[in-house]
CSV table of C-alpha atoms and ligand atoms in Angstrom, one decimal:
chain,number,residue,atom,x,y,z
A,1,MET,CA,-34.0,-26.5,-44.0
A,2,LYS,CA,-33.1,-25.5,-47.2
A,3,ASN,CA,-32.1,-22.4,-44.6
A,4,CYS,CA,-31.5,-24.0,-41.9
A,5,GLN,CA,-28.0,-22.0,-41.7
A,6,LEU,CA,-26.7,-24.3,-38.4
A,7,ASP,CA,-24.7,-27.7,-39.5
A,8,HIS,CA,-25.6,-30.2,-37.1
A,9,GLY,CA,-22.5,-32.2,-37.9
A,10,THR,CA,-19.2,-30.0,-36.3
A,11,PRO,CA,-19.5,-29.5,-32.6
A,12,ALA,CA,-19.4,-26.3,-31.5
A,13,ALA,CA,-16.4,-24.4,-29.9
A,14,ALA,CA,-15.8,-25.2,-26.7
A,15,PRO,CA,-16.5,-22.1,-24.8
A,16,ARG,CA,-13.0,-19.6,-24.2
A,17,LYS,CA,-11.6,-19.9,-20.4
A,18,ARG,CA,-11.9,-16.4,-18.2
A,19,ALA,CA,-9.5,-15.3,-16.7
A,20,LEU,CA,-8.4,-12.6,-13.7
A,21,ALA,CA,-5.5,-11.6,-13.7
A,22,LEU,CA,-3.1,-9.5,-10.6
A,23,PHE,CA,-2.7,-5.7,-11.3
A,24,SER,CA,-0.7,-4.1,-9.8
A,25,GLY,CA,0.8,-1.6,-12.0
A,26,GLY,CA,4.0,-3.4,-12.6
A,27,LEU,CA,5.3,-5.6,-15.4
A,28,ASP,CA,5.2,-8.4,-14.4
A,29,SER,CA,1.8,-8.3,-13.6
A,30,ILE,CA,0.5,-7.5,-17.3
A,31,LEU,CA,3.3,-9.6,-19.7
A,32,ALA,CA,1.5,-12.2,-17.2
A,33,ALA,CA,-1.6,-11.1,-18.1
A,34,ALA,CA,-0.8,-10.3,-20.9
A,35,LEU,CA,0.9,-14.2,-22.3
A,36,VAL,CA,-2.1,-15.3,-21.1
A,37,ALA,CA,-4.2,-14.0,-23.6
A,38,ARG,CA,-1.9,-14.7,-26.3
A,39,LEU,CA,-3.1,-17.5,-25.7
A,40,GLY,CA,-5.9,-18.1,-26.4
A,41,VAL,CA,-8.0,-16.7,-22.5
A,42,ASP,CA,-10.3,-13.8,-22.4
A,43,VAL,CA,-8.7,-12.2,-19.4
A,44,THR,CA,-9.8,-9.2,-16.7
A,45,LEU,CA,-7.7,-7.1,-15.0
A,46,LEU,CA,-8.3,-7.4,-11.8
A,47,HIS,CA,-6.4,-4.9,-9.3
A,48,VAL,CA,-7.3,-5.0,-5.8
A,49,GLN,CA,-7.1,-1.1,-4.2
A,50,HIS,CA,-5.3,-0.3,-0.4
A,51,LEU,CA,-4.9,2.7,1.1
A,52,TRP,CA,-1.0,2.9,-0.3
A,53,SER,CA,-2.1,2.5,-4.2
A,54,GLY,CA,-2.3,6.1,-4.3
A,55,GLY,CA,-5.8,7.9,-6.0
A,56,SER,CA,-7.1,9.2,-8.5
A,57,ALA,CA,-4.0,9.7,-10.6
A,58,ALA,CA,-3.1,6.3,-10.0
A,59,ARG,CA,-6.1,4.3,-11.5
A,60,GLU,CA,-5.9,7.0,-14.5
A,61,ARG,CA,-2.3,5.5,-15.0
A,62,LEU,CA,-3.7,1.3,-14.0
A,63,GLN,CA,-6.3,2.4,-16.8
A,64,GLN,CA,-4.1,3.5,-18.8
A,65,ALA,CA,-1.9,0.3,-18.8
A,66,ALA,CA,-4.6,-1.2,-19.1
A,67,ASP,CA,-6.5,0.3,-22.5
A,68,ARG,CA,-2.4,0.1,-24.2
A,69,ALA,CA,-2.2,-4.1,-23.0
A,70,GLY,CA,-6.2,-4.1,-24.5
A,71,LEU,CA,-7.8,-6.0,-21.6
A,72,PRO,CA,-10.6,-4.5,-19.8
A,73,LEU,CA,-9.7,-3.6,-15.4
A,74,ARG,CA,-11.7,-3.9,-13.0
A,75,ILE,CA,-11.4,-2.4,-9.6
A,76,VAL,CA,-11.4,-3.3,-6.7
A,77,ASP,CA,-11.5,-1.2,-3.3
A,78,ALA,CA,-10.6,-3.6,-0.6
A,79,ILE,CA,-9.3,-0.4,1.7
A,80,ASP,CA,-10.5,-1.4,5.1
A,81,GLU,CA,-10.7,-5.3,4.8
A,82,HIS,CA,-6.5,-4.9,3.6
A,83,LEU,CA,-5.4,-2.5,6.9
A,84,ASP,CA,-6.3,-5.9,9.0
A,85,VAL,CA,-3.8,-7.4,7.3
A,86,ILE,CA,-1.3,-5.2,8.6
A,87,ARG,CA,-2.7,-5.2,11.4
A,88,HIS,CA,-2.6,-8.5,12.2
A,89,PRO,CA,0.3,-10.0,9.2
A,90,LYS,CA,-0.2,-13.8,9.9
A,91,HIS,CA,4.0,-14.0,8.2
A,92,GLY,CA,4.7,-11.5,10.2
A,93,TYR,CA,7.0,-8.5,8.3
A,94,GLY,CA,9.6,-7.4,5.5
A,95,SER,CA,12.7,-5.7,6.1
A,96,ALA,CA,9.8,-2.7,7.3
A,97,ALA,CA,5.9,-2.4,8.5
A,98,ASN,CA,4.8,-4.4,4.9
A,99,PRO,CA,3.4,-8.1,5.3
A,100,CYS,CA,3.9,-8.5,2.1
A,101,VAL,CA,3.6,-12.9,2.4
A,102,ASP,CA,-0.3,-12.0,4.3
A,103,CYS,CA,-1.1,-8.8,2.3
A,104,HIS,CA,0.0,-11.4,-1.0
A,105,ILE,CA,-2.6,-13.9,0.2
A,106,PHE,CA,-4.7,-11.6,1.1
A,107,MET,CA,-5.2,-10.4,-2.4
A,108,MET,CA,-5.4,-13.8,-4.0
A,109,LYS,CA,-8.8,-14.4,-1.8
A,110,VAL,CA,-10.2,-11.4,-2.6
A,111,ALA,CA,-10.2,-12.9,-5.5
A,112,LYS,CA,-11.2,-16.0,-5.0
A,113,ARG,CA,-13.7,-14.2,-3.6
A,114,LEU,CA,-14.9,-12.9,-7.3
A,115,LEU,CA,-13.8,-16.4,-9.1
A,116,ASP,CA,-16.6,-18.1,-6.8
A,117,GLU,CA,-19.4,-15.8,-7.7
A,118,GLY,CA,-18.7,-17.4,-11.3
A,119,ALA,CA,-16.1,-14.4,-13.0
A,120,ALA,CA,-13.4,-16.6,-14.2
A,121,ASP,CA,-12.2,-20.5,-14.1
A,122,PHE,CA,-9.2,-19.1,-13.2
A,123,VAL,CA,-6.4,-16.0,-11.5
A,124,VAL,CA,-3.1,-15.1,-12.8
A,125,SER,CA,-0.7,-13.8,-11.1
A,126,GLY,CA,3.4,-11.8,-12.1
A,127,GLU,CA,5.0,-13.8,-8.9
A,128,VAL,CA,8.2,-14.5,-9.7
A,129,LEU,CA,9.9,-16.8,-8.3
A,130,GLY,CA,13.1,-16.4,-6.1
A,131,GLN,CA,12.3,-12.5,-7.2
A,132,ARG,CA,11.5,-11.0,-3.5
A,133,PRO,CA,13.8,-13.3,-1.1
A,134,LYS,CA,11.1,-13.0,1.7
A,135,SER,CA,8.2,-12.9,0.0
A,136,GLN,CA,8.4,-15.5,-3.2
A,137,HIS,CA,10.3,-17.8,-2.2
A,138,TYR,CA,9.7,-21.8,-3.4
A,139,ARG,CA,7.3,-22.0,0.2
A,140,ALA,CA,6.1,-18.8,0.1
A,141,LEU,CA,4.2,-18.9,-3.6
A,142,LEU,CA,3.3,-22.6,-2.5
A,143,ASP,CA,2.0,-21.4,0.8
A,144,VAL,CA,0.5,-17.9,-0.6
A,145,ALA,CA,-1.6,-20.6,-3.2
A,146,GLU,CA,-2.9,-22.6,-0.6
A,147,GLU,CA,-3.3,-20.1,2.5
A,148,SER,CA,-6.0,-18.7,-0.2
A,149,GLY,CA,-7.6,-21.0,-1.5
A,150,LEU,CA,-7.3,-20.5,-4.8
A,151,GLY,CA,-5.0,-24.1,-4.4
A,152,ASP,CA,-4.4,-25.2,-8.0
A,153,ARG,CA,-6.1,-22.8,-9.9
A,154,LEU,CA,-3.7,-20.4,-9.3
A,155,LEU,CA,-0.9,-20.0,-12.1
A,156,ARG,CA,1.7,-18.1,-11.7
A,157,PRO,CA,3.2,-17.6,-15.9
A,158,LEU,CA,6.1,-16.6,-15.5
A,159,SER,CA,7.5,-19.4,-13.8
A,160,ALA,CA,5.4,-22.0,-14.1
A,161,ASN,CA,7.5,-24.2,-15.3
A,162,LEU,CA,9.7,-23.8,-12.1
A,163,LEU,CA,6.9,-24.6,-9.2
A,164,PRO,CA,3.7,-27.4,-9.2
A,165,GLU,CA,1.3,-27.8,-11.7
A,166,THR,CA,-1.8,-25.7,-12.4
A,167,LEU,CA,-5.6,-26.7,-13.1
A,168,PRO,CA,-5.4,-24.4,-16.4
A,169,VAL,CA,-2.9,-27.1,-17.6
A,170,ARG,CA,-3.8,-30.2,-16.4
A,171,GLU,CA,-7.1,-29.6,-18.0
A,172,GLY,CA,-5.3,-28.4,-21.4
A,173,TRP,CA,-6.8,-24.8,-21.1
A,174,LEU,CA,-3.3,-24.0,-21.8
A,175,GLU,CA,0.5,-26.1,-22.8
A,176,ARG,CA,2.7,-26.1,-20.3
A,177,LYS,CA,5.4,-25.4,-23.5
A,178,ASP,CA,3.8,-22.2,-23.6
A,179,LEU,CA,3.8,-20.9,-19.6
A,180,LEU,CA,7.8,-19.6,-18.7
A,181,SER,CA,10.3,-20.2,-16.4
A,182,LEU,CA,11.7,-17.0,-14.7
A,183,ARG,CA,13.3,-17.2,-11.8
A,184,GLY,CA,15.4,-14.0,-10.0
A,185,ARG,CA,15.5,-10.9,-9.5
A,186,GLY,CA,16.8,-10.4,-12.9
A,187,ARG,CA,14.3,-8.1,-15.7
A,188,ASP,CA,16.4,-9.0,-19.3
A,189,ALA,CA,14.1,-11.9,-19.6
A,190,GLN,CA,10.7,-9.3,-18.6
A,191,ALA,CA,13.0,-7.2,-20.8
A,192,GLU,CA,12.2,-9.5,-23.7
A,193,LEU,CA,9.2,-10.7,-23.1
A,194,ALA,CA,8.1,-7.4,-23.3
A,195,ALA,CA,9.0,-7.1,-26.9
A,196,ARG,CA,7.4,-10.2,-27.7
A,197,LEU,CA,4.5,-9.1,-27.0
A,198,GLY,CA,4.3,-6.0,-28.4
A,199,ILE,CA,3.9,-4.2,-24.4
A,200,THR,CA,6.5,-0.9,-25.2
A,201,ASP,CA,5.8,1.7,-22.8
A,202,TYR,CA,5.6,-0.3,-19.6
A,203,PRO,CA,6.2,1.6,-15.5
A,204,GLN,CA,9.8,0.8,-14.7
A,205,PRO,CA,10.8,-1.9,-12.0
A,206,ALA,CA,8.9,0.6,-9.1
A,207,GLY,CA,10.1,1.4,-5.1
A,208,GLY,CA,7.0,1.6,-3.9
A,209,CYS,CA,4.7,0.5,-1.0
A,210,LEU,CA,5.4,3.0,1.2
A,211,LEU,CA,5.1,0.1,4.1
A,212,THR,CA,8.7,-1.0,2.9
A,213,GLU,CA,10.3,2.8,3.3
A,214,ALA,CA,12.1,3.1,7.2
A,215,SER,CA,10.6,5.8,7.9
A,216,TYR,CA,6.6,5.1,7.6
A,217,ALA,CA,7.0,1.4,9.7
A,218,ALA,CA,8.3,3.7,12.1
A,219,ARG,CA,5.3,5.5,12.5
A,220,VAL,CA,3.6,2.6,11.8
A,221,PHE,CA,4.9,0.9,15.1
A,222,ASP,CA,4.7,3.8,16.5
A,223,ALA,CA,0.2,4.1,16.5
A,224,PHE,CA,0.7,0.3,17.1
A,225,GLU,CA,2.0,0.2,20.6
A,226,ARG,CA,0.5,4.1,21.4
A,227,LEU,CA,-3.3,3.5,20.3
A,228,GLY,CA,-2.7,-0.7,20.0
A,229,ARG,CA,-3.0,-2.6,16.2
A,230,ASP,CA,-7.5,-2.3,16.3
A,231,GLY,CA,-6.7,0.9,17.7
A,232,VAL,CA,-4.9,2.4,14.4
A,233,ASP,CA,-7.4,2.8,12.4
A,234,ARG,CA,-8.4,4.7,8.5
A,235,ALA,CA,-7.4,7.9,9.5
A,236,GLU,CA,-4.6,7.3,11.5
A,237,PHE,CA,-3.1,5.1,8.8
A,238,ASP,CA,-3.5,7.6,6.7
A,239,ILE,CA,-1.8,10.4,8.9
A,240,LEU,CA,1.0,8.9,9.4
A,241,ARG,CA,1.2,9.5,5.8
A,242,PHE,CA,1.7,13.3,6.1
A,243,GLY,CA,4.4,15.7,7.7
A,244,ARG,CA,6.9,15.1,10.7
A,245,HIS,CA,5.8,13.1,13.8
A,246,PHE,CA,6.4,14.6,17.5
A,247,ARG,CA,6.2,11.5,19.7
A,248,ILE,CA,5.7,14.3,23.2
A,249,SER,CA,4.6,11.6,25.5
A,250,HIS,CA,3.6,8.9,26.0
A,251,GLU,CA,0.3,9.7,25.3
A,252,ALA,CA,0.7,13.1,23.0
A,253,LYS,CA,2.1,12.6,19.4
A,254,LEU,CA,3.1,16.5,17.1
A,255,ILE,CA,2.5,16.3,13.8
A,256,VAL,CA,3.9,19.7,11.6
A,257,GLY,CA,3.1,20.0,8.5
A,258,ARG,CA,5.5,20.6,6.0
A,259,ASP,CA,4.3,22.1,2.7
A,260,GLU,CA,0.8,24.0,2.2
A,261,ARG,CA,-1.3,20.2,0.8
A,262,GLU,CA,0.3,18.9,3.9
A,263,ASN,CA,-1.1,21.4,6.3
A,264,GLY,CA,-4.0,21.1,3.8
A,265,VAL,CA,-4.4,17.2,4.9
A,266,LEU,CA,-3.9,17.4,8.4
A,267,ALA,CA,-6.4,20.3,9.3
A,268,ARG,CA,-9.0,17.9,7.7
A,269,TYR,CA,-7.7,15.2,10.2
A,270,ALA,CA,-8.5,18.7,12.9
A,271,ALA,CA,-11.8,16.3,14.5
A,272,GLY,CA,-11.0,15.2,17.7
A,273,ARG,CA,-7.4,16.3,17.9
A,274,THR,CA,-6.1,20.4,18.9
A,275,LEU,CA,-4.8,22.4,15.1
A,276,ILE,CA,-1.3,24.6,16.2
A,277,GLU,CA,-1.4,27.4,14.3
A,278,PRO,CA,1.1,31.0,14.5
A,279,VAL,CA,-1.2,34.2,14.8
A,280,GLU,CA,-0.6,36.5,11.9
A,281,PRO,CA,1.4,38.0,10.7
A,282,VAL,CA,3.4,35.3,12.1
A,283,LEU,CA,3.3,32.9,9.2
A,284,GLY,CA,4.0,28.7,9.6
A,285,PRO,CA,2.7,25.5,9.7
A,286,THR,CA,-0.8,24.0,10.6
A,287,ALA,CA,0.2,21.2,13.2
A,288,LEU,CA,-2.2,18.4,14.9
A,289,LEU,CA,-1.6,17.3,18.4
A,290,GLU,CA,-2.7,14.2,19.2
A,291,GLY,CA,-3.7,11.7,21.6
A,292,ARG,CA,-4.5,12.6,25.8
A,293,ALA,CA,-2.7,15.7,25.8
A,294,SER,CA,-1.3,17.8,29.2
A,295,GLU,CA,-1.4,21.8,29.2
A,296,GLU,CA,3.0,20.9,29.6
A,297,ASP,CA,2.4,18.9,26.7
A,298,ALA,CA,0.6,21.7,24.4
A,299,LEU,CA,2.5,23.9,24.9
A,300,ALA,CA,5.7,22.0,24.2
A,301,ALA,CA,3.9,21.6,21.5
A,302,ALA,CA,3.2,24.6,19.9
A,303,SER,CA,7.5,25.5,21.2
A,304,LEU,CA,7.8,23.3,19.1
A,305,VAL,CA,6.1,24.5,15.9
A,306,ALA,CA,7.7,28.1,16.4
A,307,ARG,CA,10.1,26.4,15.5
A,308,TYR,CA,9.2,26.1,12.1
A,309,CYS,CA,7.1,29.7,12.1
A,310,ASP,CA,8.7,32.2,10.1
A,311,VAL,CA,10.2,34.3,13.3
A,312,GLU,CA,12.5,36.7,11.7
A,313,GLY,CA,14.2,37.7,14.7
A,314,ARG,CA,11.1,37.6,17.1
A,315,GLU,CA,12.4,35.8,21.0
A,316,ARG,CA,8.9,35.1,21.4
A,317,VAL,CA,5.6,33.7,19.3
A,318,GLU,CA,1.5,34.3,19.6
A,319,MET,CA,0.5,30.3,19.1
A,320,ALA,CA,-3.2,29.2,18.5
A,321,LEU,CA,-4.9,26.5,19.8
A,322,ILE,CA,-8.4,25.0,18.4
A,323,ARG,CA,-10.6,22.2,19.4
A,324,ASP,CA,-13.5,20.9,19.4
A,325,GLY,CA,-14.3,25.3,17.9
A,326,VAL,CA,-13.1,26.8,20.3
A,327,ARG,CA,-9.6,28.6,19.9
A,328,ARG,CA,-7.0,30.2,22.7
A,329,THR,CA,-3.7,31.1,21.9
A,330,VAL,CA,-0.5,31.7,23.9
A,331,TRP,CA,3.0,32.4,23.6
A,332,VAL,CA,6.0,30.9,23.5
A,333,GLU,CA,9.6,31.0,23.0
A,334,PRO,CA,9.9,28.6,19.5
A,335,MET,CA,12.6,25.5,20.0
A,336,ARG,CA,15.6,25.7,19.6
A,337,ALA,CA,17.6,23.0,17.3
A,338,GLU,CA,20.6,22.1,20.1
A,339,ASP,CA,17.1,21.4,22.9
A,340,PRO,CA,17.9,17.6,23.1
A,341,ARG,CA,13.7,16.7,23.3
A,342,PHE,CA,13.7,17.7,19.5
A,343,ALA,CA,15.7,14.7,18.3
A,344,GLY,CA,14.9,13.2,21.6
A,345,TRP,CA,10.8,13.8,19.5
A,346,ARG,CA,11.1,12.1,17.2
A,347,VAL,CA,9.9,9.3,16.4
A,348,GLU,CA,11.9,7.7,13.0
A,349,ASP,CA,14.7,8.5,15.6
A,350,ARG,CA,13.5,6.8,18.7
A,351,ALA,CA,12.3,4.1,16.8
A,352,ARG,CA,16.3,3.0,15.2
A,353,ALA,CA,16.6,1.8,18.9
A,354,ALA,CA,13.7,0.1,19.6
A,355,ARG,CA,13.3,-3.2,18.6
A,356,ARG,CA,10.6,-4.0,16.0
A,357,PRO,CA,7.7,-6.0,16.3
A,358,THR,CA,7.1,-9.1,13.6
A,359,ALA,CA,3.9,-10.0,14.2
B,401,LIG,S1,4.9,-4.7,-1.3
B,401,LIG,FE1,3.1,-3.5,0.5
B,401,LIG,S2,1.6,-4.0,-0.9
B,401,LIG,FE2,3.2,-5.3,-2.0
B,401,LIG,S3,3.2,-6.8,-1.4
B,401,LIG,FE3,4.2,-6.3,0.1
B,401,LIG,S4,2.4,-5.3,1.5
B,401,LIG,FE4,1.5,-5.7,-0.4
């Protein structure tokens, strides 16, 4: 046995514990992950992708941030499932169309699924107690842990010592003294921690999610009212991000592109809708008329689109209406700014006085 390299008298080292760290791209999530990694855990960043996460450029930024932190990144596409959370949030909405508590629960559920498949031993999140008054107060954090099914397998290292004990501490995988007691909206402690962990290049706190914006929320709730919550599909949610939106009648809505990029996006969604555009030599936006529009609605819509065209003093403009490959043209007067329909149809203006649903 002279050549045997094994030392049978030394117990094998316990395997390192593994964690999935939810990663939004913001500082808190990378800090939480980096802190736990520094404590000897194998951490994988987990980004749950939803419709408002951004496209390939956003994914590239996430990858760069993960590379800088030296942590592997896993991206899970959960777009369609997430839309259901937006349609039917159990805990209601925040100040706009943002169901943040339900959204957090959903992200944790995605992480739990991976945990149940054996991807890790526990989940890490960068939530900070009291940082967001509606979704990160004490009770909300407990609800998220409980309703996601993660329970004590969810560790929030930045506020861990202000919250009930979790599995990684109880089992001795991590020590309480190494975890933090951050509370509230201040950012100084995070900046200090970032410096301590050597994280120097990080994004500033994001205004971020479009669901928190009042104008987008007005469009979402208008669509819910018109189509029913389950009738607002992925394409409709996407269209709500672009153009100016006008509710012409209960049945019909007009969306007018604001620049070339939006014109291109709207043109991609023309199937099942009427595409409206000026006939050359007049130049102007691309617009979509959707819903069950009467002939009167279609003419009014064409008149409104003509308002945004380069009419050069023309009193009447020829507009093309194209639906299912069939093209016809109509002559209309551009709608005047003082026309009461103009302001009255804007979805954002209509929503201001309307009562917003809460659940
Ligand atoms: S801000 Fe947007 S992405 Fe973040 S939790 Fe709220 S709804 Fe979800």
